[in-house]
One Martini backbone bead per residue (centre of mass of N, CA, C, O) as a GRO file, in nm:
protein
  292
    1MET     BB    1   3.120   2.710  -0.067
    2ILE     BB    2   3.339   2.655  -0.317
    3GLU     BB    3   3.535   2.848  -0.531
    4VAL     BB    4   3.527   2.742  -0.879
    5ASN     BB    5   3.769   2.763  -1.142
    6ALA     BB    6   3.973   2.745  -1.414
    7ASP     BB    7   4.221   2.875  -1.277
    8LEU     BB    8   4.242   2.673  -1.047
    9VAL     BB    9   4.249   2.417  -1.225
   10ARG     BB   10   4.517   2.502  -1.367
   11ARG     BB   11   4.691   2.490  -1.104
   12LEU     BB   12   4.646   2.203  -1.022
   13ILE     BB   13   4.757   2.067  -1.275
   14ASP     BB   14   5.028   2.191  -1.305
   15SER     BB   15   5.134   2.099  -1.017
   16GLN     BB   16   5.035   1.776  -1.030
   17PHE     BB   17   5.001   1.754  -1.376
   18PRO     BB   18   5.213   1.832  -1.598
   19GLN     BB   19   5.152   1.663  -1.848
   20TRP     BB   20   4.874   1.853  -1.883
   21LYS     BB   21   4.942   2.166  -1.926
   22ASP     BB   22   4.849   2.177  -2.242
   23LEU     BB   23   4.565   2.136  -2.164
   24ALA     BB   24   4.254   2.218  -2.185
   25ILE     BB   25   4.021   2.429  -2.002
   26LYS     BB   26   3.657   2.367  -1.923
   27PRO     BB   27   3.352   2.401  -1.861
   28VAL     BB   28   3.065   2.261  -1.819
   29ASP     BB   29   2.744   2.325  -1.879
   30LYS     BB   30   2.677   2.096  -1.651
   31SER     BB   31   2.826   2.094  -1.336
   32GLY     BB   32   2.653   2.103  -1.084
   33HIS     BB   33   2.645   2.091  -0.710
   34ASP     BB   34   2.849   1.899  -0.564
   35ASN     BB   35   3.011   1.944  -0.836
   36ARG     BB   36   3.285   2.048  -1.034
   37THR     BB   37   3.312   2.058  -1.394
   38PHE     BB   38   3.587   1.979  -1.631
   39ARG     BB   39   3.761   2.001  -1.913
   40LEU     BB   40   4.042   1.783  -2.023
   41GLY     BB   41   4.052   1.829  -2.300
   42SER     BB   42   3.887   1.548  -2.473
   43ASP     BB   43   3.921   1.286  -2.245
   44MET     BB   44   3.869   1.475  -1.977
   45THR     BB   45   3.794   1.516  -1.626
   46VAL     BB   46   3.728   1.759  -1.367
   47ARG     BB   47   3.651   1.686  -1.015
   48LEU     BB   48   3.498   1.908  -0.772
   49PRO     BB   49   3.412   1.963  -0.477
   50SER     BB   50   3.199   2.216  -0.321
   51HIS     BB   51   3.213   2.055  -0.052
   52GLU     BB   52   3.301   1.862   0.229
   53ARG     BB   53   3.033   1.678   0.217
   54TYR     BB   54   3.152   1.564  -0.088
   55ALA     BB   55   3.448   1.432  -0.055
   56SER     BB   56   3.404   1.122   0.005
   57ALA     BB   57   3.340   1.046  -0.292
   58VAL     BB   58   3.622   1.028  -0.434
   59GLU     BB   59   3.723   0.755  -0.308
   60LYS     BB   60   3.475   0.587  -0.370
   61GLU     BB   61   3.501   0.608  -0.680
   62LEU     BB   62   3.793   0.501  -0.706
   63LEU     BB   63   3.724   0.220  -0.581
   64TRP     BB   64   3.442   0.129  -0.746
   65LEU     BB   65   3.423   0.184  -1.038
   66PRO     BB   66   3.630  -0.040  -1.134
   67VAL     BB   67   3.435  -0.262  -1.055
   68PHE     BB   68   3.181  -0.198  -1.215
   69LYS     BB   69   3.242  -0.158  -1.518
   70PRO     BB   70   3.252  -0.477  -1.626
   71LEU     BB   71   2.928  -0.503  -1.518
   72LEU     BB   72   2.843  -0.284  -1.729
   73SER     BB   73   2.673  -0.170  -2.026
   74LEU     BB   74   2.737   0.119  -1.937
   75PRO     BB   75   2.884   0.390  -1.906
   76ILE     BB   76   3.128   0.499  -1.671
   77PRO     BB   77   3.334   0.646  -1.466
   78ALA     BB   78   3.697   0.667  -1.523
   79PRO     BB   79   3.950   0.673  -1.338
   80VAL     BB   80   4.282   0.836  -1.342
   81ALA     BB   81   4.317   1.062  -1.101
   82GLN     BB   82   4.416   1.196  -0.778
   83GLY     BB   83   4.380   1.491  -0.617
   84GLU     BB   84   4.528   1.712  -0.388
   85PRO     BB   85   4.523   1.907  -0.145
   86THR     BB   86   4.524   2.251  -0.065
   87ASP     BB   87   4.520   2.583   0.033
   88GLU     BB   88   4.319   2.662  -0.198
   89TYR     BB   89   4.226   2.346  -0.214
   90PRO     BB   90   4.100   2.135   0.069
   91LEU     BB   91   4.038   1.897  -0.147
   92PRO     BB   92   3.959   1.621  -0.295
   93TRP     BB   93   4.022   1.508  -0.635
   94SER     BB   94   3.938   1.430  -0.988
   95ILE     BB   95   4.017   1.220  -1.266
   96ASN     BB   96   3.836   1.149  -1.590
   97ARG     BB   97   3.676   1.020  -1.818
   98TRP     BB   98   3.509   1.099  -2.091
   99ILE     BB   99   3.149   1.117  -2.176
  100GLU     BB  100   2.956   1.095  -2.409
  101GLY     BB  101   2.687   1.335  -2.395
  102ASP     BB  102   2.367   1.424  -2.285
  103THR     BB  103   2.152   1.534  -2.095
  104VAL     BB  104   1.840   1.456  -2.024
  105THR     BB  105   1.554   1.483  -2.215
  106HIS     BB  106   1.247   1.493  -2.377
  107ALA     BB  107   1.395   1.589  -2.666
  108ASN     BB  108   1.654   1.359  -2.672
  109ILE     BB  109   1.444   1.117  -2.680
  110ARG     BB  110   1.283   0.879  -2.879
  111ASP     BB  111   1.183   0.681  -2.619
  112LEU     BB  112   1.039   0.648  -2.324
  113ASN     BB  113   1.012   0.350  -2.287
  114GLU     BB  114   1.302   0.278  -2.366
  115PHE     BB  115   1.433   0.434  -2.144
  116ALA     BB  116   1.302   0.293  -1.901
  117ASN     BB  117   1.426   0.017  -1.970
  118ASP     BB  118   1.724   0.089  -1.971
  119LEU     BB  119   1.744   0.199  -1.686
  120ALA     BB  120   1.650  -0.054  -1.548
  121GLY     BB  121   1.875  -0.238  -1.657
  122PHE     BB  122   2.106  -0.093  -1.515
  123LEU     BB  123   2.009  -0.121  -1.216
  124LYS     BB  124   2.011  -0.423  -1.216
  125GLU     BB  125   2.304  -0.448  -1.250
  126LEU     BB  126   2.395  -0.305  -1.003
  127GLU     BB  127   2.239  -0.495  -0.797
  128ALA     BB  128   2.420  -0.763  -0.888
  129ILE     BB  129   2.646  -0.657  -0.732
  130ASP     BB  130   2.840  -0.713  -0.485
  131ALA     BB  131   2.764  -0.590  -0.145
  132SER     BB  132   2.918  -0.695   0.100
  133GLN     BB  133   3.156  -0.440   0.087
  134GLY     BB  134   2.994  -0.205   0.108
  135ILE     BB  135   2.846   0.121   0.162
  136PRO     BB  136   2.666   0.225   0.392
  137ALA     BB  137   2.415   0.408   0.498
  138GLY     BB  138   2.459   0.782   0.539
  139ILE     BB  139   2.593   1.075   0.567
  140GLN     BB  140   2.783   1.029   0.308
  141ASN     BB  141   2.482   0.970   0.127
  142PHE     BB  142   2.220   1.098   0.250
  143HIS     BB  143   2.076   0.797   0.313
  144ARG     BB  144   2.102   0.632   0.082
  145GLY     BB  145   1.944   0.320   0.158
  146GLY     BB  146   1.783   0.411   0.397
  147ASN     BB  147   1.596   0.559   0.616
  148LEU     BB  148   1.347   0.779   0.548
  149ALA     BB  149   1.279   0.898   0.828
  150VAL     BB  150   1.519   1.102   0.852
  151TYR     BB  151   1.304   1.310   0.680
  152ASP     BB  152   1.035   1.367   0.840
  153TYR     BB  153   1.061   1.658   0.942
  154GLU     BB  154   1.112   1.791   0.680
  155THR     BB  155   0.851   1.698   0.534
  156ARG     BB  156   0.633   1.809   0.739
  157SER     BB  157   0.735   2.105   0.715
  158ALA     BB  158   0.672   2.139   0.418
  159ILE     BB  159   0.371   2.076   0.433
  160GLU     BB  160   0.296   2.293   0.635
  161SER     BB  161   0.402   2.542   0.444
  162LEU     BB  162   0.144   2.452   0.231
  163THR     BB  163  -0.085   2.625   0.275
  164GLY     BB  164  -0.332   2.604   0.014
  165GLN     BB  165  -0.158   2.450  -0.231
  166PHE     BB  166  -0.233   2.172  -0.106
  167ASP     BB  167  -0.300   1.843   0.000
  168GLN     BB  168  -0.206   1.773   0.299
  169MET     BB  169  -0.334   1.503   0.364
  170LEU     BB  170  -0.225   1.357   0.126
  171LEU     BB  171   0.062   1.397   0.157
  172THR     BB  172   0.069   1.253   0.437
  173GLU     BB  173  -0.031   0.987   0.337
  174ILE     BB  174   0.213   0.918   0.144
  175TRP     BB  175   0.433   0.951   0.354
  176GLU     BB  176   0.328   0.730   0.558
  177LEU     BB  177   0.343   0.493   0.348
  178SER     BB  178   0.658   0.511   0.318
  179LEU     BB  179   0.699   0.450   0.643
  180ALA     BB  180   0.550   0.158   0.680
  181THR     BB  181   0.826   0.042   0.553
  182THR     BB  182   1.104  -0.165   0.547
  183TYR     BB  183   1.398  -0.311   0.471
  184GLN     BB  184   1.465  -0.690   0.461
  185SER     BB  185   1.684  -0.732   0.266
  186ALA     BB  186   1.933  -0.747   0.108
  187PRO     BB  187   2.182  -0.558   0.020
  188LEU     BB  188   2.196  -0.298  -0.238
  189TRP     BB  189   2.311  -0.141  -0.498
  190LEU     BB  190   2.335   0.208  -0.544
  191HIS     BB  191   2.346   0.531  -0.670
  192GLY     BB  192   2.151   0.794  -0.524
  193ASP     BB  193   2.122   0.988  -0.818
  194VAL     BB  194   1.866   0.963  -1.006
  195ALA     BB  195   1.912   1.201  -1.260
  196VAL     BB  196   1.906   1.395  -1.533
  197GLY     BB  197   2.221   1.499  -1.474
  198ASN     BB  198   2.325   1.171  -1.473
  199LEU     BB  199   2.205   1.123  -1.765
  200LEU     BB  200   2.298   0.994  -2.079
  201VAL     BB  201   2.259   1.105  -2.433
  202LYS     BB  202   2.255   0.913  -2.749
  203ASN     BB  203   2.076   0.884  -3.016
  204GLY     BB  204   1.815   0.875  -2.808
  205ARG     BB  205   1.982   0.714  -2.585
  206LEU     BB  206   2.116   0.567  -2.327
  207CYS     BB  207   2.479   0.614  -2.263
  208GLY     BB  208   2.512   0.712  -1.944
  209VAL     BB  209   2.648   0.716  -1.601
  210ILE     BB  210   2.691   0.960  -1.343
  211ASP     BB  211   2.747   1.031  -1.024
  212PHE     BB  212   2.856   0.824  -0.748
  213GLY     BB  213   2.854   0.987  -0.461
  214THR     BB  214   2.574   0.823  -0.339
  215MET     BB  215   2.653   0.565  -0.306
  216GLY     BB  216   2.542   0.231  -0.200
  217VAL     BB  217   2.398   0.020   0.049
  218GLY     BB  218   2.060  -0.123   0.044
  219ASP     BB  219   1.794   0.034  -0.027
  220PRO     BB  220   1.657   0.089  -0.371
  221SER     BB  221   1.432   0.309  -0.369
  222SER     BB  222   1.585   0.577  -0.440
  223ASP     BB  223   1.615   0.483  -0.757
  224LEU     BB  224   1.287   0.543  -0.848
  225VAL     BB  225   1.234   0.859  -0.901
  226MET     BB  226   1.191   0.870  -1.216
  227ALA     BB  227   0.894   0.784  -1.209
  228TRP     BB  228   0.816   1.098  -1.124
  229ASN     BB  229   1.027   1.302  -1.248
  230PHE     BB  230   1.008   1.182  -1.583
  231LEU     BB  231   0.779   1.002  -1.628
  232ASP     BB  232   0.518   0.848  -1.744
  233ASP     BB  233   0.254   0.639  -1.713
  234VAL     BB  234   0.378   0.415  -1.899
  235SER     BB  235   0.685   0.439  -1.833
  236ARG     BB  236   0.640   0.367  -1.534
  237GLU     BB  237   0.530   0.094  -1.563
  238ILE     BB  238   0.780  -0.028  -1.701
  239PHE     BB  239   0.990   0.037  -1.483
  240LEU     BB  240   0.853  -0.094  -1.234
  241SER     BB  241   0.837  -0.377  -1.361
  242ARG     BB  242   1.137  -0.425  -1.411
  243MET     BB  243   1.225  -0.384  -1.115
  244ASN     BB  244   1.063  -0.579  -0.931
  245PHE     BB  245   0.903  -0.465  -0.678
  246ASP     BB  246   0.738  -0.411  -0.404
  247GLU     BB  247   0.509  -0.208  -0.281
  248GLY     BB  248   0.691  -0.083  -0.064
  249THR     BB  249   0.924   0.010  -0.246
  250VAL     BB  250   0.749   0.197  -0.410
  251ASN     BB  251   0.658   0.376  -0.178
  252ARG     BB  252   0.935   0.473  -0.095
  253GLY     BB  253   1.017   0.594  -0.363
  254ARG     BB  254   0.786   0.807  -0.343
  255GLY     BB  255   0.896   0.936  -0.099
  256TRP     BB  256   1.158   1.035  -0.211
  257ALA     BB  257   1.025   1.220  -0.425
  258LEU     BB  258   0.867   1.390  -0.228
  259TRP     BB  259   1.075   1.513  -0.053
  260LYS     BB  260   1.242   1.660  -0.281
  261ALA     BB  261   1.001   1.818  -0.389
  262LEU     BB  262   0.921   1.973  -0.122
  263ILE     BB  263   1.206   2.112  -0.063
  264THR     BB  264   1.222   2.251  -0.323
  265TYR     BB  265   0.959   2.420  -0.334
  266ALA     BB  266   1.003   2.548  -0.037
  267GLY     BB  267   1.317   2.642  -0.082
  268ASN     BB  268   1.210   2.824  -0.322
  269GLU     BB  269   1.125   3.048  -0.530
  270ASN     BB  270   0.859   3.161  -0.665
  271GLY     BB  271   0.902   3.063  -1.009
  272SER     BB  272   1.133   2.906  -1.021
  273GLU     BB  273   1.260   2.636  -1.148
  274ALA     BB  274   1.267   2.463  -0.897
  275SER     BB  275   0.988   2.511  -0.797
  276GLU     BB  276   0.843   2.399  -1.055
  277TRP     BB  277   0.954   2.113  -1.032
  278GLY     BB  278   0.826   2.050  -0.752
  279ASN     BB  279   0.531   2.099  -0.852
  280GLN     BB  280   0.522   1.880  -1.069
  281VAL     BB  281   0.591   1.628  -0.892
  282ILE     BB  282   0.361   1.654  -0.698
  283ASP     BB  283   0.140   1.630  -0.901
  284VAL     BB  284   0.222   1.345  -1.001
  285ILE     BB  285   0.215   1.194  -0.727
  286THR     BB  286  -0.097   1.251  -0.665
  287ARG     BB  287  -0.224   1.144  -0.921
  288GLU     BB  288  -0.104   0.857  -0.916
  289TYR     BB  289  -0.209   0.771  -0.634
  290LYS     BB  290  -0.525   0.816  -0.702
  291LEU     BB  291  -0.495   0.589  -0.948
  292ARG     BB  292  -0.420   0.306  -0.798
   0.00000   0.00000   0.00000
């Protein structure tokens, strides 16, 4: 990981965009993992990949976000400029317009069912955009939109490591069901990382979607994960009904959610916030699966 702080961002701005040298720079409260984000004045953000494996997202967002923006009803990042690599910071970086809003929590939305409907509406708009020239799934977006089987070994290893903590046979059954089908329809655009940190809320409603670094075209099932990561039983049904996918796609979506929950739980210290999150999602997935 590359160490990024406000002093580094100040030097990058002053040397490459001197017209903004008088604007204040400060880190945002929730900067993210793949990128580090800073406010630039009151109207812009500076976004810097934290590792070279995330760097390809910069040009991808600069190319495609302006195409998406007029076709979506919610605000998304609007690129302003691209920063160049330097000896001190060897990756491309970007400047975008600031979007007002707070990352979503159960406390700051007024109605979970409304939120589920709004999120599904946004994703359906994204899927409706012409994907014929889009970027196929692969290493560049961590296989979002591709075949979930790429994470088979990692998932089975995580299940095996949790002896005595969960019903391993049930987890294996859920996982194998998610691998039983593959996407056979025309590729669709997908966000790739529909997570609480990338969904903004204002006045109790979804007001913006950020961080399209793992976008691509292919199987949209990975964009369903909020059904298990955040929604409750009623809002999950509303969300999945509005998304209107077949059972196989829903099963693969559950598989994407299970994979992430398992590796997060198994890969973090017991009792940590990340571990607790993984544990909670695994519980939701297994309970929902048994009630189907």
